[in-house]
Amino acid sequence: ATHASPSFTTSARSTRARVNRTRTVAHSSSLNRPRAMAVNEEKIDALILRLHEIEAVKFGEFKLKSGIMSPIYIDLRVIVSYPDVLASVAGCMWDVLKANGAEFDNMCGVPYTALPIATCMSLNNDCPMLMRRKEVKDYGTKKAIEGAFTAGQTCLVVEDLVTSGASVMETVEPLNQVGLKVKDVVVLIDREQGGEARLASNDLRLHAVLPLSRVLKTLEKEGKMSADLVQSVKAFIAANQTGPNASGNEMGAAETPKRLAYAARAELTANQCAKELWNLMETKKTNLCVAADVNTAAELIELADKLGPEICILKTHCDLYPDFDDTFGSKLLELAAKHKFMIFEDRKFADIGNTVVGQYGSGVHKIADWSHITNAHIVPGSGIIDGLKSVGLAKGRGLLLLAEMSSKGTMANGAYTEAAVKMAAEHPDFVMGFISTRPSAWKAEWSKGLVQMTPGVQLGGGGDAMGQQYNTPERVIGECGSDVIIVGRGIYRAADPAAAAAEYRKAGWDAYTAALA
C-alpha cells in the first residue's frame, strides 16, 4: 500500500469526524435497512420524478443480460449528462450515510457508472477517493486500486444500483486485498432482489437512498405508472430474487398475476396504434374483432354500423368490394369514431419493400389513409416492414406480422414464427403485434406490449370444408394466450348479427377476466 501524506491523513480524519458529528441513526445490525425517509421526503420525490423524466428509470419490455425479460429498466449512466441530477444523487447518497452514522476514511466507486457519483461526493465533502481498475494492466505498476491510502483504513464503496450485489463484491475483494476494510456500501437504487442479504452475509451494510418499492410508490402517486404496471413490476421482482429474500423489502407481497391487464400492457408498447387499442379494449370492455368478409362495400358499411357498439376492431378485405370508391374510407372512419372501434385492413402484404410502399400508400385503395392496422407476411424479409413503416409510421398506424395461421397444413410455425418475433423486436415503433394461434407455446420471448390476435374463433369450435380450424373464445384467450378474438361467419352470417356479436363479446371478455383472476 502507498503511505498517506500528512494532509491526506488530516483530511481523512476530518471526514470521519464530520460524518460522526451528524449521526442521527445508529445501526444495531447489518440488516437494519437505511430507508429513504432519513432524507427529506420532498427532495426524494423530486429526484424520483427527475430520474423518470430523463428516462433513467424506464418501463416497457427489456431483455436483461441474463436473458430474462423485465418490465423495468434502470439506466443511471444517463445522469452524467444532467448536472442537476448528478448533484442531487450525490447529495442524497451522502445524506443517507450521515443519517445512518457510517464511518469511513475514503471511498471507491464501482466502475463505471458510479465513478462520477463518487467523484461528486468526494469533491463536495472533501473525502479522499480511490479508483479500482476494472482491467488491471500487465505493465507499469499493475495496480488494481489507484490512489493514496494506508492499509487498515476503512473504505466506503459507492455504487449506482444493486441487484444481486455481485458487482459490489467485485470491488470489495480487491480493496480487501490491499489491506483496506469495507463495512458500508451506499447505492442510489436497491432493486430489492436479494442484494442486501448477500452483502449482509459478507458483513457489509447497505445504505440505499431509493429502494425500488419507494420509486414505484412515488411514480404511481404522481400518475406516472398505473396500478397494474406497479403490480407487474412487483411481481417480476418477487419472482426473480437472486437469493433468499431476507431484505425485508416490500416486493415479496406482490402476487404474481396470471396475466397483465390490457391497461398495463398499453404502457409496454412503443407503437401508438397498439397503445390506443389496449386502452380502447380496457375502457370499452371488448376484445372482439369482426372479420366482415361480405361481398360489397355497402354491406360492410351497414354491418359496421350494426356491430360497432360490440367490437374493438373491424377487419376488412377492401379488394373484395366491386363497389369500392373514394368515399369508402371516410364513411368507415366516421363509423369508427362514432362507435369507438379500429379498422384493420387484412391485406397480408407479401412483396418487396419498394412495391408495398405503393400498395399501402397509394393505388386504388390508399389503405394507409383509412386503416389503422394492416398486416404482412415476413417471407420477403425485414425490408417489407421498412417499406410499410415509411408510409404508416407518420400516420400513427400499426403493423401485425403473420406469425401463425389458423388454416390446416399452414407452414407459418416453428422457425418461421421465431423469425417473426425477432423482426417485431427490431421494429417496436411500428410492429404492434401478431396474427397467431397459440402464442403461449412459443419458445421465443416477445414483448407483452405486442398484441396477439387470433382468427378462426367460433363458440362451438370445429372446422370447415376449406381447412379452416376453429377454436372457442375460452381456449383462444385462456389457454392459447391470445388477446383479441377474430370472428367472421359466426357473426355476419347469423340470423341476428348484432345479437351474435354481443354473445361473442361477452364470451371473449369473460375469458379475459377469468385469465386475470
Coordinates of C-alpha atoms in Angstrom, one line a residue:
A1 CA 0.0 0.0 0.0
T2 CA 1.1 3.6 -0.6
H3 CA 1.7 5.7 2.6
A4 CA -0.6 8.7 3.0
S5 CA 0.7 12.2 3.3
P6 CA 0.0 14.3 6.5
S7 CA -2.5 16.4 4.6
F8 CA -4.4 13.3 3.4
T9 CA -4.5 11.9 6.9
T10 CA -5.8 15.1 8.3
S11 CA -8.5 15.2 5.5
A12 CA -9.5 11.6 6.2
R13 CA -9.8 12.2 10.0
S14 CA -11.9 15.3 9.4
T15 CA -14.2 13.3 7.1
R16 CA -14.7 10.7 9.8
A17 CA -15.3 13.4 12.4
R18 CA -17.8 15.2 10.2
V19 CA -19.8 12.1 9.4
N20 CA -19.8 11.1 13.1
R21 CA -20.9 14.6 14.2
T22 CA -24.0 14.4 12.0
R23 CA -25.0 10.9 13.0
T24 CA -28.8 10.6 13.6
V25 CA -29.4 6.8 13.4
A26 CA -27.2 4.1 14.8
H27 CA -27.2 0.7 13.2
S28 CA -27.8 -2.2 15.5
S29 CA -27.3 -5.0 12.9
S30 CA -26.2 -5.4 9.4
L31 CA -29.7 -5.8 8.2
N32 CA -31.1 -2.6 9.7
R33 CA -32.3 -1.0 6.4
P34 CA -31.5 2.7 6.0
R35 CA -34.8 3.9 4.5
A36 CA -35.2 6.9 2.3
M37 CA -37.1 8.8 5.0
A38 CA -33.7 9.6 6.5
V39 CA -33.5 12.2 3.8
N40 CA -36.0 14.9 3.1
E41 CA -39.1 13.3 1.5
E42 CA -39.8 16.1 -0.9
K43 CA -36.2 16.0 -2.1
I44 CA -36.5 12.3 -2.7
D45 CA -39.8 12.6 -4.6
A46 CA -38.3 15.3 -6.8
L47 CA -35.3 13.1 -7.6
I48 CA -37.5 10.2 -8.5
L49 CA -39.6 12.3 -10.8
R50 CA -36.5 13.7 -12.4
L51 CA -35.0 10.3 -12.9
H52 CA -38.2 9.2 -14.7
E53 CA -38.2 12.4 -16.8
I54 CA -34.7 11.8 -18.1
E55 CA -35.5 8.1 -18.7
A56 CA -33.0 6.8 -16.2
V57 CA -35.9 4.6 -15.0
K58 CA -37.9 3.2 -17.9
F59 CA -40.9 0.8 -18.1
G60 CA -41.6 -1.5 -21.0
E61 CA -40.2 -4.9 -22.1
F62 CA -36.4 -5.1 -21.7
K63 CA -34.1 -8.1 -22.2
L64 CA -31.6 -8.2 -19.4
K65 CA -28.0 -9.5 -19.5
S66 CA -29.4 -12.8 -18.0
G67 CA -31.8 -13.1 -21.0
I68 CA -34.8 -12.5 -18.7
M69 CA -37.4 -10.1 -20.0
S70 CA -38.0 -7.3 -17.4
P71 CA -40.8 -4.7 -17.2
I72 CA -38.4 -2.2 -15.8
Y73 CA -35.0 -1.0 -16.9
I74 CA -32.8 1.3 -14.8
D75 CA -30.1 3.1 -16.7
L76 CA -28.2 5.5 -14.5
R77 CA -25.4 6.1 -17.0
V78 CA -27.5 8.9 -18.4
I79 CA -27.2 11.1 -15.3
V80 CA -23.8 12.3 -16.3
S81 CA -25.5 14.4 -19.0
Y82 CA -27.7 16.1 -16.4
P83 CA -25.5 18.0 -13.8
D84 CA -28.5 18.9 -11.6
V85 CA -29.4 15.2 -11.3
L86 CA -25.9 14.1 -10.7
A87 CA -25.5 16.7 -7.9
S88 CA -28.8 15.6 -6.4
V89 CA -27.9 12.0 -6.5
A90 CA -24.5 12.6 -4.8
G91 CA -26.2 14.8 -2.2
C92 CA -28.9 12.3 -1.3
M93 CA -26.3 9.5 -1.1
W94 CA -24.2 11.5 1.3
D95 CA -27.2 12.4 3.4
V96 CA -28.3 8.8 3.9
L97 CA -24.8 8.0 5.0
K98 CA -24.9 10.8 7.6
A99 CA -28.3 9.8 8.8
N100 CA -27.1 6.2 9.4
G101 CA -23.8 7.0 11.1
A102 CA -21.5 5.5 8.5
E103 CA -17.8 5.8 9.3
F104 CA -15.1 5.6 6.7
D105 CA -11.7 7.2 5.7
N106 CA -12.1 7.2 1.9
M107 CA -14.4 6.0 -0.8
C108 CA -14.2 3.9 -4.0
G109 CA -16.8 3.9 -6.8
V110 CA -17.7 0.7 -8.6
P111 CA -16.7 1.2 -12.2
Y112 CA -18.0 2.6 -14.3
T113 CA -21.4 4.3 -13.7
A114 CA -20.7 5.0 -10.0
L115 CA -17.4 6.8 -10.7
P116 CA -18.9 10.3 -11.5
I117 CA -21.2 9.9 -8.4
A118 CA -18.3 9.1 -6.2
T119 CA -16.3 11.9 -7.7
C120 CA -19.1 14.4 -6.8
M121 CA -19.4 13.0 -3.3
S122 CA -15.6 13.3 -2.9
L123 CA -15.4 16.9 -4.1
N124 CA -18.5 18.1 -2.3
N125 CA -17.5 16.7 1.1
D126 CA -13.7 16.8 1.0
C127 CA -13.4 13.0 1.2
P128 CA -10.5 11.2 -0.5
M129 CA -11.4 8.9 -3.3
L130 CA -9.8 5.7 -4.7
M131 CA -10.3 4.0 -8.0
R132 CA -10.5 0.4 -8.9
R133 CA -9.2 -0.7 -12.3
K134 CA -11.7 -2.9 -14.0
E135 CA -8.9 -4.2 -16.2
V136 CA -5.6 -4.5 -14.5
K137 CA -2.7 -3.6 -16.9
D138 CA 0.1 -6.1 -17.4
Y139 CA 2.6 -3.2 -17.4
G140 CA 3.5 -0.2 -15.3
T141 CA 2.6 -0.6 -11.6
K142 CA 0.0 -3.3 -12.4
K143 CA -2.2 -1.9 -9.6
A144 CA -5.9 -2.9 -9.1
I145 CA -6.5 0.0 -6.7
E146 CA -5.3 3.5 -7.6
G147 CA -4.9 6.4 -5.1
A148 CA -3.3 7.3 -1.8
F149 CA -4.3 5.2 1.1
T150 CA -2.9 3.3 4.1
A151 CA -3.6 -0.3 4.9
G152 CA -6.1 -0.7 7.7
Q153 CA -8.2 2.3 6.6
T154 CA -11.9 1.9 6.1
C155 CA -13.2 2.4 2.6
L156 CA -16.8 3.2 1.6
V157 CA -18.0 1.5 -1.6
V158 CA -20.2 3.7 -3.9
E159 CA -22.5 2.0 -6.4
D160 CA -25.4 3.3 -8.5
L161 CA -27.6 0.3 -8.3
V162 CA -27.6 -3.1 -6.6
T163 CA -29.4 -6.2 -7.7
S164 CA -27.5 -9.3 -6.6
G165 CA -24.6 -7.5 -5.0
A166 CA -22.1 -9.2 -7.3
S167 CA -20.7 -6.0 -8.8
V168 CA -20.1 -4.6 -5.3
M169 CA -18.2 -7.7 -4.3
E170 CA -16.0 -7.4 -7.4
T171 CA -14.8 -4.1 -5.9
V172 CA -14.8 -5.1 -2.2
E173 CA -12.4 -8.0 -2.9
P174 CA -9.5 -6.1 -4.4
L175 CA -9.9 -3.4 -1.7
N176 CA -9.5 -6.1 0.9
Q177 CA -6.5 -7.5 -0.9
V178 CA -4.6 -4.2 -0.5
G179 CA -5.4 -4.0 3.2
L180 CA -8.5 -1.8 3.1
K181 CA -11.5 -2.6 5.3
V182 CA -15.0 -2.2 3.8
K183 CA -18.0 -2.0 6.2
D184 CA -20.5 0.1 4.3
V185 CA -21.9 0.3 0.7
V186 CA -24.0 3.2 -0.5
V187 CA -26.3 3.0 -3.6
L188 CA -28.9 5.2 -5.2
I189 CA -31.3 2.4 -6.0
D190 CA -31.7 -1.1 -4.5
R191 CA -33.8 -3.3 -6.8
E192 CA -34.7 -5.4 -3.7
Q193 CA -33.8 -8.6 -5.4
G194 CA -31.6 -10.1 -2.7
G195 CA -28.5 -7.9 -3.0
E196 CA -28.8 -6.6 0.6
A197 CA -28.9 -10.1 2.0
R198 CA -25.9 -11.1 0.0
L199 CA -23.9 -8.1 1.2
A200 CA -25.0 -8.7 4.8
S201 CA -23.7 -12.3 4.6
N202 CA -20.3 -10.7 3.9
D203 CA -20.6 -8.3 6.9
L204 CA -21.4 -5.3 4.6
R205 CA -24.1 -2.8 5.4
L206 CA -26.2 -1.5 2.5
H207 CA -27.3 2.2 2.6
A208 CA -30.0 2.7 -0.2
V209 CA -31.4 6.1 -0.9
L210 CA -34.2 4.6 -3.0
P211 CA -35.5 1.0 -2.5
L212 CA -37.3 0.2 -5.8
S213 CA -40.6 0.0 -3.9
R214 CA -40.2 3.6 -3.0
V215 CA -39.7 4.6 -6.6
L216 CA -42.8 2.7 -7.6
K217 CA -44.8 4.3 -4.8
T218 CA -43.9 7.9 -5.9
L219 CA -44.4 7.3 -9.6
E220 CA -47.8 5.7 -9.0
K221 CA -48.8 8.6 -6.7
E222 CA -47.8 11.1 -9.3
G223 CA -49.7 9.4 -12.1
K224 CA -46.6 8.2 -14.0
M225 CA -47.5 4.5 -13.6
S226 CA -50.8 2.6 -13.4
A227 CA -51.6 0.3 -10.5
D228 CA -51.4 -2.6 -13.0
L229 CA -47.9 -1.7 -14.1
V230 CA -46.8 -1.3 -10.5
Q231 CA -48.2 -4.8 -9.8
S232 CA -46.4 -6.3 -12.8
V233 CA -43.0 -4.8 -11.7
K234 CA -43.5 -6.0 -8.1
A235 CA -44.4 -9.5 -9.4
F236 CA -41.3 -9.5 -11.6
I237 CA -39.1 -8.5 -8.6
A238 CA -40.7 -11.1 -6.3
A239 CA -40.3 -13.8 -8.9
N240 CA -36.7 -13.0 -9.7
Q241 CA -34.9 -12.9 -6.4
T242 CA -31.1 -13.5 -6.6
G243 CA -31.0 -15.2 -3.2
P244 CA -33.0 -15.6 0.0
N245 CA -35.4 -12.7 0.3
A246 CA -34.0 -11.6 3.6
S247 CA -34.1 -7.9 3.0
G248 CA -37.5 -7.3 4.5
N249 CA -38.4 -5.5 1.3
E250 CA -41.9 -4.6 0.2
M251 CA -41.8 -6.6 -3.0
G252 CA -42.5 -10.0 -1.6
A253 CA -46.1 -9.2 -1.0
A254 CA -46.8 -8.9 -4.7
E255 CA -48.9 -11.7 -6.1
T256 CA -47.7 -12.9 -9.5
P257 CA -50.6 -12.2 -11.9
K258 CA -51.6 -14.9 -14.4
R259 CA -51.9 -12.2 -17.0
L260 CA -51.3 -8.5 -17.3
A261 CA -54.4 -6.3 -17.8
Y262 CA -54.8 -4.5 -21.1
A263 CA -54.2 -1.1 -19.5
A264 CA -50.9 -2.2 -18.1
R265 CA -49.8 -3.6 -21.5
A266 CA -50.6 -0.2 -23.1
E267 CA -47.6 1.1 -21.1
L268 CA -45.3 -1.5 -22.5
T269 CA -45.6 -0.7 -26.2
A270 CA -43.8 1.9 -28.3
N271 CA -46.4 1.8 -31.0
Q272 CA -49.1 4.5 -30.8
C273 CA -51.8 2.4 -32.5
A274 CA -51.2 -0.5 -30.1
K275 CA -51.4 1.8 -27.1
E276 CA -54.8 3.1 -28.4
L277 CA -56.1 -0.4 -29.0
W278 CA -55.1 -1.6 -25.5
N279 CA -56.8 1.4 -23.9
L280 CA -59.9 1.1 -26.1
M281 CA -60.3 -2.6 -25.2
E282 CA -59.9 -1.8 -21.5
T283 CA -62.5 1.1 -21.5
K284 CA -65.0 -0.4 -23.9
K285 CA -64.6 -3.9 -22.3
T286 CA -64.4 -5.8 -25.6
N287 CA -61.7 -7.9 -27.2
L288 CA -63.9 -8.8 -30.2
C289 CA -62.7 -8.2 -33.8
V290 CA -65.3 -9.0 -36.5
A291 CA -64.0 -10.3 -39.9
A292 CA -66.6 -8.7 -42.1
D293 CA -65.9 -10.8 -45.3
V294 CA -69.0 -9.6 -47.1
N295 CA -69.3 -9.1 -50.8
T296 CA -69.8 -5.3 -51.2
A297 CA -68.7 -2.1 -49.6
A298 CA -72.3 -1.2 -49.0
E299 CA -72.9 -4.3 -47.0
L300 CA -69.7 -3.7 -45.0
I301 CA -70.8 -0.1 -44.1
E302 CA -74.2 -1.3 -43.0
L303 CA -72.7 -4.1 -40.9
A304 CA -70.1 -1.8 -39.3
D305 CA -72.9 0.5 -38.0
K306 CA -74.8 -2.5 -36.6
L307 CA -71.9 -4.2 -34.9
G308 CA -69.8 -1.2 -34.0
P309 CA -71.0 -0.9 -30.4
E310 CA -69.8 -4.5 -29.6
I311 CA -66.4 -4.6 -31.2
C312 CA -62.9 -3.2 -30.8
I313 CA -61.8 -3.9 -34.4
L314 CA -63.5 -4.3 -37.7
K315 CA -61.4 -6.4 -40.2
T316 CA -61.9 -5.7 -43.9
H317 CA -60.9 -7.0 -47.3
C318 CA -61.2 -4.0 -49.5
D319 CA -60.2 -5.9 -52.6
L320 CA -63.4 -8.0 -52.3
Y321 CA -65.7 -5.0 -52.9
P322 CA -66.6 -4.2 -56.5
D323 CA -68.3 -1.0 -55.4
F324 CA -65.3 0.4 -53.5
D325 CA -64.9 4.1 -54.2
D326 CA -63.1 7.2 -52.8
T327 CA -65.8 7.7 -50.1
F328 CA -65.3 4.2 -48.5
G329 CA -62.5 5.3 -46.2
S330 CA -64.2 8.4 -44.9
K331 CA -67.5 6.6 -44.3
L332 CA -65.8 3.8 -42.4
L333 CA -63.7 6.2 -40.3
E334 CA -66.8 8.2 -39.4
L335 CA -68.4 5.0 -38.0
A336 CA -65.2 4.0 -36.2
A337 CA -65.2 7.3 -34.4
K338 CA -69.0 7.0 -33.7
H339 CA -68.7 3.5 -32.2
K340 CA -65.1 3.6 -30.9
F341 CA -63.5 0.8 -32.9
M342 CA -60.4 0.5 -35.0
I343 CA -60.2 -0.6 -38.7
F344 CA -57.9 -3.5 -39.7
E345 CA -57.4 -4.0 -43.5
D346 CA -56.4 -7.6 -43.8
R347 CA -54.2 -7.0 -46.8
K348 CA -51.4 -9.6 -46.0
F349 CA -48.7 -7.7 -47.8
A350 CA -46.0 -10.1 -49.1
D351 CA -43.9 -8.2 -51.7
I352 CA -40.6 -6.4 -51.5
G353 CA -40.3 -3.1 -49.7
N354 CA -40.5 -0.7 -52.7
T355 CA -43.6 -2.4 -54.0
V356 CA -45.5 -2.4 -50.8
V357 CA -44.9 1.3 -50.4
G358 CA -47.1 1.9 -53.4
Q359 CA -49.6 -0.8 -52.5
Y360 CA -50.1 0.6 -49.0
G361 CA -49.9 4.4 -49.6
S362 CA -51.4 4.9 -53.0
G363 CA -53.0 2.8 -55.7
V364 CA -56.8 2.4 -55.9
H365 CA -57.4 1.7 -52.2
K366 CA -55.0 4.1 -50.4
I367 CA -55.1 1.8 -47.4
A368 CA -52.9 3.8 -45.1
D369 CA -55.3 6.7 -45.3
W370 CA -58.2 4.9 -43.6
S371 CA -57.0 1.7 -42.0
H372 CA -55.5 2.0 -38.5
I373 CA -54.0 -1.5 -38.7
T374 CA -52.7 -3.7 -41.5
N375 CA -50.7 -6.9 -41.7
A376 CA -47.8 -8.6 -43.6
H377 CA -46.1 -11.9 -44.3
I378 CA -42.4 -12.0 -43.3
V379 CA -41.3 -14.1 -46.3
P380 CA -39.7 -11.1 -48.1
G381 CA -37.6 -10.3 -45.0
S382 CA -37.5 -7.2 -42.8
G383 CA -37.5 -4.9 -45.9
I384 CA -41.2 -5.3 -46.1
I385 CA -41.5 -3.8 -42.6
D386 CA -39.2 -0.9 -43.6
G387 CA -41.3 -0.2 -46.7
L388 CA -44.7 -0.2 -44.9
K389 CA -43.2 1.8 -42.0
S390 CA -42.1 4.5 -44.3
V391 CA -45.7 5.1 -45.1
G392 CA -47.6 4.2 -42.0
L393 CA -45.5 5.4 -39.0
A394 CA -46.1 9.1 -39.6
K395 CA -49.8 8.4 -39.8
G396 CA -49.9 6.6 -36.4
R397 CA -50.6 3.2 -38.0
G398 CA -49.6 -0.2 -36.7
L399 CA -48.5 -3.4 -38.4
L400 CA -49.3 -7.0 -37.5
L401 CA -46.9 -9.8 -38.6
L402 CA -48.4 -13.1 -39.6
A403 CA -46.6 -15.4 -37.1
E404 CA -49.0 -18.3 -37.3
M405 CA -52.2 -19.0 -39.3
S406 CA -55.3 -21.0 -38.4
S407 CA -55.6 -22.9 -41.7
K408 CA -54.9 -26.7 -41.8
G409 CA -51.4 -27.5 -43.0
T410 CA -50.0 -24.0 -42.5
M411 CA -46.2 -23.5 -42.8
A412 CA -46.3 -20.5 -40.6
N413 CA -45.0 -22.1 -37.4
G414 CA -41.7 -23.1 -35.7
A415 CA -38.7 -21.2 -37.1
Y416 CA -41.0 -19.0 -39.2
T417 CA -42.8 -17.8 -36.0
E418 CA -39.5 -17.2 -34.2
A419 CA -38.3 -15.1 -37.2
A420 CA -41.4 -13.0 -36.9
V421 CA -40.8 -12.4 -33.2
K422 CA -37.3 -11.3 -34.0
M423 CA -38.4 -8.9 -36.7
A424 CA -41.0 -7.4 -34.3
A425 CA -38.3 -6.7 -31.7
E426 CA -36.3 -4.9 -34.3
H427 CA -39.3 -2.6 -35.2
P428 CA -41.0 -1.8 -31.9
D429 CA -42.2 1.6 -33.1
F430 CA -44.3 0.2 -36.0
V431 CA -44.9 -3.5 -35.4
M432 CA -47.8 -3.7 -32.9
G433 CA -48.4 -7.4 -32.7
F434 CA -49.0 -10.7 -34.4
I435 CA -51.6 -12.8 -36.1
S436 CA -51.2 -16.0 -34.1
T437 CA -52.9 -19.2 -32.9
R438 CA -51.0 -20.3 -29.8
P439 CA -48.5 -17.7 -28.5
S440 CA -48.5 -19.3 -25.1
A441 CA -46.5 -22.2 -26.6
W442 CA -43.8 -20.0 -28.3
K443 CA -40.2 -20.7 -27.4
A444 CA -39.1 -17.2 -28.3
E445 CA -39.6 -14.3 -25.8
W446 CA -41.8 -11.5 -27.0
S447 CA -42.7 -8.1 -25.6
K448 CA -46.0 -8.1 -23.7
G449 CA -46.7 -4.7 -25.3
L450 CA -47.4 -6.6 -28.5
V451 CA -51.0 -7.6 -29.3
Q452 CA -51.8 -11.2 -30.1
M453 CA -54.8 -11.6 -32.5
T454 CA -56.3 -15.0 -33.3
P455 CA -58.6 -15.8 -36.2
G456 CA -60.8 -18.8 -36.6
V457 CA -62.9 -18.4 -33.5
Q458 CA -66.4 -19.9 -33.0
L459 CA -68.4 -20.7 -29.9
G460 CA -68.7 -24.3 -30.9
G461 CA -65.1 -24.9 -32.2
G462 CA -64.6 -27.4 -35.1
G463 CA -63.6 -26.7 -38.7
D464 CA -64.9 -26.2 -42.3
A465 CA -64.5 -27.9 -45.6
M466 CA -61.8 -25.5 -46.7
G467 CA -59.4 -26.4 -43.9
Q468 CA -60.2 -23.5 -41.5
Q469 CA -59.7 -24.7 -37.9
Y470 CA -62.0 -23.1 -35.2
N471 CA -61.3 -22.6 -31.5
T472 CA -63.6 -21.3 -28.8
P473 CA -63.0 -17.9 -27.2
E474 CA -62.3 -19.5 -23.8
R475 CA -59.5 -21.6 -25.3
V476 CA -58.0 -18.9 -27.5
I477 CA -57.8 -16.3 -24.6
G478 CA -57.3 -18.6 -21.6
E479 CA -55.2 -21.5 -22.9
C480 CA -53.6 -20.2 -26.1
G481 CA -52.7 -16.7 -24.6
S482 CA -54.2 -14.5 -27.3
D483 CA -55.6 -11.0 -26.7
V484 CA -58.2 -10.5 -29.5
I485 CA -60.6 -13.0 -30.9
I486 CA -61.4 -12.6 -34.6
V487 CA -64.8 -13.9 -35.5
G488 CA -66.2 -14.0 -39.1
R489 CA -69.1 -16.2 -40.3
G490 CA -70.3 -16.9 -36.8
I491 CA -71.4 -13.3 -36.6
Y492 CA -72.0 -11.9 -40.1
R493 CA -73.9 -15.0 -41.3
A494 CA -76.0 -15.2 -38.1
A495 CA -79.7 -14.6 -38.3
D496 CA -79.2 -11.6 -35.9
P497 CA -75.6 -10.4 -36.4
A498 CA -75.8 -7.8 -33.6
A499 CA -77.1 -10.4 -31.0
A500 CA -74.3 -12.8 -32.1
A501 CA -71.7 -10.1 -31.8
A502 CA -72.9 -9.3 -28.2
E503 CA -72.7 -13.1 -27.4
Y504 CA -69.1 -13.3 -28.7
R505 CA -68.2 -10.1 -27.0
K506 CA -69.3 -11.5 -23.6
A507 CA -67.6 -14.8 -24.2
G508 CA -64.3 -13.1 -25.1
W509 CA -64.4 -10.6 -22.2
D510 CA -65.3 -13.3 -19.7
A511 CA -62.4 -15.4 -20.9
Y512 CA -60.1 -12.4 -20.4
T513 CA -61.3 -11.5 -16.9
A514 CA -61.0 -15.2 -15.9
A515 CA -57.4 -15.2 -17.1
L516 CA -56.7 -12.2 -14.8
A517 CA -58.0 -14.0 -11.7

